[in-house]
Amino acid sequence: MMHTAAERMERVLRDLQPETAFDGRTGPAQALAERMAQCHTPGASIAVVDGRALAWTAGLGRCHAGMARPVTPATAFQAASISKPVFALAVIRLVQEGVLDLDRDVNDYLTSWRVPDNDGWQPHVTLRGLLSHCAGMTVDGFPGYTPDEPLPSPVQVLEGRPPANTPPVRVNALPGLTYCYSGGGTTVAQQAVVDRLGEPFPRLMRELVLEPLGMDDSTFEQPPPPAWAGRLATGHPWKGRPLPGGHHVYPEMAAAGLWTTAGDLARAGLDIMLALEGRPGTLLRQDSARAMLQPQTATQAEGFCPALGFFLRGEGPGLRFYHTGWNEGFVALAIFYPCTGQGAVVMLNANEGNDLMFEIARAIGREYGWPGAVPEERPHLEIARPGRYAGLYAGEAGMRFRVTAEDGAVFLQAGLQRSLRLDATSDLEFLARAVNAAVTFQPDETGAIVALTVHQDGQAVRARLVEPDDGEGAESAP
């Protein structure tokens, strides 16, 4: 049975499932309006991409808490750090046209400021490193300025000179070696592009990206044009309280300065996906789009890998490129699955909506069948010989674990805690679902268990077997 976009949207908006404290488990479904009230989030802008096309956009709630003006699909929100991949599109287009080189020293482009040396050692910093956060630059993000505060120039921001409210941007790690998120590095890239082309940054972005992609409800102007006053959402940092002046101002435009809608950001992501397929009429050529989404580090950090502007997660059909954003009073998420031609953008005008933002994305994923959107239950395996794991294990700092077997099941007691049932997911891997812990057993060359490791919250505790108890039917600890 075919469903209309409106019907699918309504199902999404009724299927918000908050995460619980337990991995893979969510609470009962709630309506979006209910969750927005709980999260003190007045307004939302949402766009969905499906079948390599824009499926629907929606503006929901209010622009300003306690006021009547509704959010519409044309209401502009702050994209925050999602400004960075939109800026990266401009850089890649200029590389495509031969104006810039990703691997040339940015000091060759900079005229109003230069990447300084470190005690006589001059780092080689490139646009590739800056766009992927692998240039070893400082200053991870920017708090912005209230509308009545004096604004620094981008050069004053780079120098950390008043009225800038952040430290100087410097290289404090070996460029090209590791990932370290840096909005300061993005601001270096912004200045390099401006110095190379000699035009104001908002005009460059309008000509290079916004107008060609039909992003008509978007601007990088900071502060936004006076004519936009009636189309801006107000930011709400905490408990639904609006920001004085409505928003902060970000002279670090490439890093945090884009005003836009969910629909406009979806158009940008969709254009990249079409370019990857070699479709005509896209902003980037196919080879440029592929280069933009190439991993820029050899290893993943916490499950993701930086590309140029975006981050990457997953593989095969589950591969997605994405970015999140957090400005004072605003949060945003843009995520796209190039193999399936799907994606979504969620923008909210409250920092307390950060968890809600992901709930909305998960609801969209369930409705549209995104790869991995419905978690697969890890199997509960029958244990052939539960007694082989039984015994007393001793770890560091006096920590002891007692493993027992009863009625074909395995139990773990940690210190003086009551015993926990372990569910087997393989011969050597178990889950203690009640406490979000995983337990792996280590055998010797004969297959006999000699140690275990408990994994919890990104940490691991290893213990060796000191008293085997290979007796099926031993009583579990109290």
XYZ file of C-alpha atoms in Angstrom:
478
model
C 0.000 0.000 0.000
C 1.384 3.379 -1.027
C 1.349 6.183 1.512
C 1.433 9.893 0.793
C 4.231 12.116 2.063
C 1.747 13.712 4.479
C 0.793 10.318 5.910
C 4.412 9.322 6.357
C 5.211 12.655 7.983
C 2.354 12.176 10.458
C 3.662 8.728 11.380
C 7.124 10.171 11.982
C 5.719 12.936 14.182
C 3.875 10.382 16.343
C 6.827 8.000 16.754
C 9.382 9.839 18.874
C 11.092 7.237 21.080
C 13.390 8.738 23.732
C 16.533 6.813 24.556
C 16.765 5.204 27.963
C 19.860 4.651 30.077
C 20.200 1.181 28.562
C 21.880 0.484 25.234
C 19.493 -0.281 22.392
C 16.364 0.378 24.452
C 13.966 3.260 23.965
C 10.931 4.498 25.818
C 7.343 4.371 24.511
C 6.487 6.392 21.419
C 5.410 9.992 21.969
C 4.164 12.765 19.697
C 6.615 15.438 18.607
C 4.594 18.236 20.225
C 4.761 16.411 23.558
C 8.517 15.879 23.322
C 9.087 19.494 22.253
C 7.272 20.669 25.380
C 9.303 18.310 27.575
C 12.550 19.547 26.008
C 11.586 23.256 26.183
C 11.940 23.456 22.392
C 9.555 25.951 20.745
C 10.240 25.264 17.063
C 11.518 22.745 14.532
C 12.454 22.685 10.859
C 12.592 19.205 9.284
C 13.363 17.928 5.784
C 13.411 14.357 4.489
C 15.199 12.999 1.421
C 14.002 9.696 -0.044
C 14.491 8.082 -3.428
C 17.147 10.709 -4.262
C 14.545 13.462 -4.057
C 13.249 15.895 -1.472
C 10.263 14.023 0.005
C 8.896 16.695 2.351
C 9.748 19.692 4.493
C 7.971 20.950 7.572
C 8.038 23.889 9.958
C 6.573 23.082 13.359
C 5.988 25.040 16.541
C 6.883 28.658 17.216
C 9.742 30.930 16.271
C 9.837 32.438 19.763
C 8.581 30.905 23.011
C 5.314 32.449 24.130
C 4.689 34.267 20.855
C 2.336 33.413 18.022
C 4.610 33.560 14.972
C 4.774 29.980 13.624
C 7.774 28.214 12.169
C 7.302 27.627 8.435
C 9.511 25.702 5.992
C 11.039 29.100 5.082
C 11.931 30.088 8.677
C 15.710 30.418 9.018
C 17.567 28.709 11.863
C 21.259 28.867 12.702
C 23.028 25.876 11.171
C 25.915 26.284 13.635
C 28.728 23.869 12.694
C 26.826 22.555 9.669
C 28.119 25.802 8.165
C 31.434 23.957 7.794
C 30.405 21.362 5.167
C 28.508 24.031 3.200
C 31.710 26.083 3.199
C 33.630 22.955 2.169
C 31.408 22.728 -0.922
C 32.666 26.164 -1.961
C 36.298 25.169 -1.409
C 35.921 21.923 -3.386
C 34.248 23.838 -6.215
C 37.189 26.276 -6.298
C 39.601 23.333 -6.334
C 37.579 21.809 -9.174
C 37.955 25.072 -11.117
C 41.707 25.251 -10.493
C 41.519 28.336 -8.261
C 42.678 26.529 -5.109
C 44.818 23.490 -4.315
C 43.875 21.322 -1.344
C 47.500 20.449 -0.589
C 49.190 23.800 -1.059
C 50.393 25.707 2.005
C 47.593 28.113 3.013
C 50.191 30.787 3.722
C 50.522 30.983 -0.076
C 46.912 32.247 -0.153
C 46.833 34.297 3.055
C 47.742 37.981 2.839
C 45.924 39.599 5.791
C 47.188 37.041 8.323
C 49.567 34.089 8.273
C 49.822 30.814 10.137
C 52.584 31.746 12.613
C 55.726 29.742 13.240
C 56.338 27.836 16.470
C 59.670 29.011 17.898
C 61.144 29.236 14.418
C 59.486 26.071 13.059
C 56.957 26.867 10.310
C 54.131 24.308 10.013
C 52.836 23.352 6.550
C 49.053 23.778 6.856
C 46.736 22.915 3.966
C 43.080 23.348 3.099
C 42.768 19.551 3.177
C 43.951 19.517 6.770
C 41.760 22.449 7.767
C 38.570 21.015 6.230
C 39.153 17.613 7.867
C 40.289 18.946 11.269
C 43.658 17.278 10.801
C 45.794 20.446 10.661
C 46.728 20.487 14.350
C 44.957 23.824 14.944
C 43.619 25.178 18.236
C 40.217 26.679 19.233
C 37.548 24.035 18.834
C 34.514 26.342 18.755
C 33.132 29.843 19.181
C 30.546 31.217 21.645
C 29.464 34.092 19.397
C 28.564 37.658 20.384
C 25.339 39.277 21.491
C 23.850 41.690 18.929
C 24.892 44.721 20.993
C 28.525 43.639 21.513
C 31.336 44.939 19.291
C 32.270 42.391 16.631
C 35.857 41.424 15.888
C 37.047 40.978 12.333
C 38.033 37.440 11.303
C 41.687 38.508 11.545
C 41.141 39.704 15.123
C 39.563 36.315 15.847
C 42.616 34.530 14.421
C 44.924 36.719 16.476
C 42.810 36.445 19.632
C 42.847 40.236 19.802
C 40.021 42.320 21.393
C 37.143 42.399 20.928
C 37.582 38.677 20.108
C 36.418 36.430 22.959
C 38.524 33.372 22.056
C 42.277 32.656 22.206
C 44.623 33.011 19.219
C 44.437 30.268 16.594
C 47.713 28.374 16.464
C 49.176 25.029 15.439
C 49.802 22.975 18.574
C 50.048 19.485 17.047
C 51.828 17.995 14.051
C 49.629 18.755 10.997
C 48.300 15.777 9.069
C 48.901 13.241 11.820
C 45.720 13.092 13.891
C 42.154 14.418 14.051
C 41.373 17.318 16.392
C 38.189 19.325 15.826
C 38.982 22.982 15.204
C 36.598 25.781 14.310
C 39.705 27.936 14.471
C 41.125 25.963 11.567
C 37.933 26.526 9.578
C 38.339 30.264 10.192
C 41.884 30.063 8.811
C 40.418 28.456 5.678
C 37.745 31.182 5.494
C 40.398 33.889 5.535
C 42.503 32.056 2.951
C 39.565 31.917 0.520
C 38.696 35.585 1.103
C 42.312 36.688 0.626
C 42.687 34.571 -2.516
C 39.496 35.822 -4.202
C 39.301 39.332 -2.755
C 35.543 39.353 -2.150
C 33.431 39.437 1.037
C 32.779 35.973 2.393
C 28.937 36.089 2.341
C 28.978 37.160 -1.323
C 31.413 34.381 -2.230
C 29.230 31.771 -0.557
C 26.099 33.106 -2.235
C 27.728 32.974 -5.678
C 29.589 29.677 -5.255
C 27.016 27.559 -3.386
C 23.755 29.099 -2.206
C 22.415 30.471 -5.498
C 23.527 27.519 -7.681
C 21.844 25.048 -5.307
C 18.645 27.075 -4.970
C 19.253 27.695 -1.262
C 17.079 30.803 -1.411
C 16.350 30.898 2.323
C 20.013 30.912 3.352
C 22.663 33.528 4.072
C 26.133 33.690 5.610
C 25.765 37.378 6.447
C 26.627 38.125 10.087
C 24.690 39.807 11.497
C 21.835 38.766 9.202
C 20.335 41.448 6.935
C 17.698 43.679 8.610
C 15.181 42.541 5.984
C 15.462 39.012 7.415
C 14.268 40.019 10.896
C 10.778 38.598 10.376
C 11.975 35.236 9.079
C 14.471 34.251 11.808
C 13.867 31.754 14.588
C 14.877 32.873 18.079
C 17.388 30.790 20.027
C 16.525 29.318 23.443
C 19.522 28.071 25.432
C 17.788 26.803 28.580
C 14.284 26.142 29.932
C 12.650 27.809 26.949
C 14.087 31.216 27.789
C 14.767 33.228 24.606
C 18.169 34.742 24.002
C 18.316 38.516 24.492
C 18.381 39.907 20.983
C 17.182 36.572 19.589
C 20.538 35.057 18.654
C 24.290 35.376 18.835
C 26.358 36.785 15.981
C 29.264 34.799 14.528
C 31.978 36.602 12.549
C 33.485 33.096 12.196
C 31.051 32.628 9.331
C 32.497 29.487 7.728
C 32.593 27.738 11.090
C 29.232 28.774 12.536
C 27.558 31.627 10.637
C 25.028 30.082 8.237
C 21.331 30.964 8.610
C 19.297 28.409 6.673
C 16.368 25.992 6.612
C 16.191 22.228 6.798
C 14.981 22.182 3.202
C 17.944 24.198 1.935
C 20.463 21.974 3.744
C 18.691 18.921 2.334
C 19.146 20.362 -1.167
C 22.890 20.608 -0.551
C 23.146 17.020 0.676
C 20.973 15.763 -2.161
C 23.134 17.529 -4.740
C 26.224 15.776 -3.369
C 24.493 12.386 -3.586
C 23.462 13.054 -7.188
C 27.004 14.175 -8.028
C 28.349 10.900 -6.631
C 26.207 9.109 -9.223
C 27.500 11.296 -12.036
C 24.177 13.050 -12.636
C 24.411 16.173 -14.836
C 23.819 19.662 -13.498
C 25.264 19.185 -10.012
C 27.516 21.684 -8.268
C 30.433 19.248 -8.131
C 31.693 16.803 -10.694
C 31.573 13.134 -9.751
C 35.316 12.984 -9.049
C 35.102 16.094 -6.861
C 32.183 14.713 -4.847
C 34.050 11.455 -4.338
C 37.147 13.348 -3.221
C 35.066 15.365 -0.756
C 33.821 12.188 0.935
C 37.119 10.311 1.053
C 38.307 9.423 4.585
C 41.127 11.763 5.575
C 42.608 9.673 8.403
C 43.812 6.086 8.390
C 41.803 5.149 11.485
C 38.378 5.988 12.829
C 37.992 8.057 15.986
C 35.100 6.897 18.161
C 33.418 5.201 15.204
C 33.622 8.075 12.722
C 36.142 9.316 10.200
C 36.612 12.909 8.999
C 36.137 13.673 5.314
C 36.316 17.169 3.799
C 33.638 19.128 5.653
C 31.527 16.129 6.632
C 32.108 13.109 8.845
C 31.642 9.495 7.758
C 30.158 6.524 9.587
C 29.259 2.992 8.578
C 30.039 0.983 5.477
C 28.241 -0.507 2.497
C 24.568 0.542 2.338
C 24.910 1.938 5.871
C 27.577 4.467 4.897
C 26.450 7.999 5.707
C 27.964 11.459 5.647
C 26.760 13.852 8.295
C 27.404 16.819 10.546
C 25.843 18.225 13.698
C 25.632 21.795 14.945
C 25.348 23.589 18.282
C 25.206 27.383 18.571
C 23.870 29.296 21.536
C 20.144 28.502 21.451
C 20.205 26.262 18.344
C 21.005 22.637 17.439
C 20.990 20.923 14.051
C 21.692 17.598 12.344
C 22.192 16.763 8.656
C 22.652 13.109 7.664
C 22.678 11.444 4.226
C 22.964 7.835 2.978
C 24.483 8.016 -0.525
C 24.021 4.313 -1.334
C 20.266 4.458 -0.771
C 19.634 8.109 -1.656
C 18.076 8.899 1.707
C 18.637 11.429 4.454
C 17.217 14.103 6.706
C 17.899 17.484 8.247
C 16.580 18.497 11.664
C 16.944 22.044 13.050
C 15.669 23.139 16.475
C 15.720 26.491 18.247
C 16.701 25.201 21.703
C 19.856 23.606 23.079
C 17.732 21.320 25.242
C 16.480 19.814 21.985
C 19.794 18.058 21.320
C 18.503 14.582 22.283
C 15.174 15.315 20.592
C 17.017 16.076 17.353
C 18.340 12.505 17.241
C 14.942 11.081 18.237
C 13.398 12.794 15.206
C 16.126 11.419 12.931
C 15.621 7.897 14.300
C 11.858 8.158 13.741
C 12.482 9.199 10.132
C 14.915 6.308 9.739
C 12.366 3.782 11.004
C 9.643 5.109 8.710
C 11.827 5.178 5.596
C 13.868 2.053 6.294
C 17.314 3.576 6.613
C 20.054 0.942 6.843
C 20.512 0.027 10.496
C 17.672 2.286 11.656
C 16.000 -0.616 13.430
C 18.698 -2.186 15.636
C 19.135 -5.887 15.180
C 18.710 -7.843 18.368
C 21.984 -9.462 19.297
C 21.297 -13.203 19.443
C 20.850 -15.158 22.667
C 22.875 -18.300 22.094
C 22.577 -21.565 23.918
C 25.747 -22.255 25.889
C 27.130 -25.728 25.268
C 29.352 -25.875 28.369
C 28.525 -23.063 30.793
C 30.770 -24.578 33.434
C 33.911 -23.855 31.388
C 33.664 -20.158 32.317
C 33.093 -20.741 36.064
C 35.620 -19.725 38.678
C 37.164 -16.839 40.563
C 38.927 -14.140 38.536
C 41.293 -11.562 40.067
C 41.893 -8.146 38.533
C 43.861 -5.028 39.352
C 43.365 -3.036 42.557
C 41.903 -6.081 44.295
C 38.821 -6.338 42.019
C 37.423 -9.884 41.936
C 34.805 -11.499 39.732
C 33.015 -14.760 40.489
C 31.539 -16.569 37.463
C 29.039 -19.331 38.172
C 26.854 -21.637 36.089
C 23.297 -22.714 36.850
C 20.602 -24.367 34.745
C 22.558 -23.795 31.543
C 23.093 -20.089 32.232
C 26.185 -18.090 33.212
C 26.249 -15.477 35.978
C 28.820 -12.835 36.932
C 29.312 -11.374 40.412
C 31.556 -8.284 40.596
C 32.944 -7.657 44.054
C 30.100 -7.504 46.574
C 27.408 -6.824 43.941
C 24.612 -9.300 43.347
C 25.201 -11.643 40.442
C 24.171 -10.675 36.907
C 22.948 -13.020 34.215
C 25.170 -13.033 31.114
C 23.590 -13.549 27.677
C 25.906 -15.204 25.171
C 26.294 -13.552 21.755
C 29.145 -15.866 20.722
C 31.261 -18.586 22.281
C 33.423 -16.022 24.098
C 31.268 -12.870 24.176
C 28.468 -12.111 26.618
C 26.239 -9.171 27.547
C 25.184 -8.070 31.023
C 22.171 -6.159 29.726
C 21.073 -4.900 33.142
C 24.169 -2.686 33.434
C 25.206 -2.008 29.804
C 28.320 -4.155 30.141
C 29.980 -6.670 27.829
C 32.124 -9.555 29.040
C 34.652 -11.378 26.885
C 36.472 -14.528 27.938
C 40.027 -15.266 26.812
C 41.151 -18.881 26.225
C 44.676 -20.285 26.084
C 46.023 -22.323 23.166
C 44.145 -25.416 24.395
C 40.814 -23.588 24.534
C 40.675 -23.430 28.317
C 39.410 -20.124 29.731
C 42.189 -18.233 31.524
C 40.912 -14.641 31.804
C 37.963 -12.327 31.283
C 37.531 -8.656 30.380
C 34.576 -6.515 31.426
C 33.831 -3.637 29.018
C 31.686 -0.736 30.224
C 31.351 2.911 29.234
C 34.442 2.821 27.010
C 36.618 1.288 29.708
C 37.896 -2.255 30.179
C 38.862 -4.228 33.288
C 40.801 -7.472 32.803
C 41.009 -10.262 35.354
C 42.797 -13.633 35.254
C 41.351 -16.935 36.411
C 42.817 -17.884 39.817
C 40.362 -20.580 40.986
C 38.712 -22.677 38.242
C 35.347 -24.253 38.998
C 34.390 -26.513 36.111
C 31.243 -27.746 37.775
C 27.907 -27.434 35.969
C 25.180 -26.774 38.473
C 27.225 -24.691 40.890
C 25.043 -22.237 42.745
C 25.022 -18.666 41.582
C 26.215 -16.015 43.986
C 23.526 -14.277 46.038
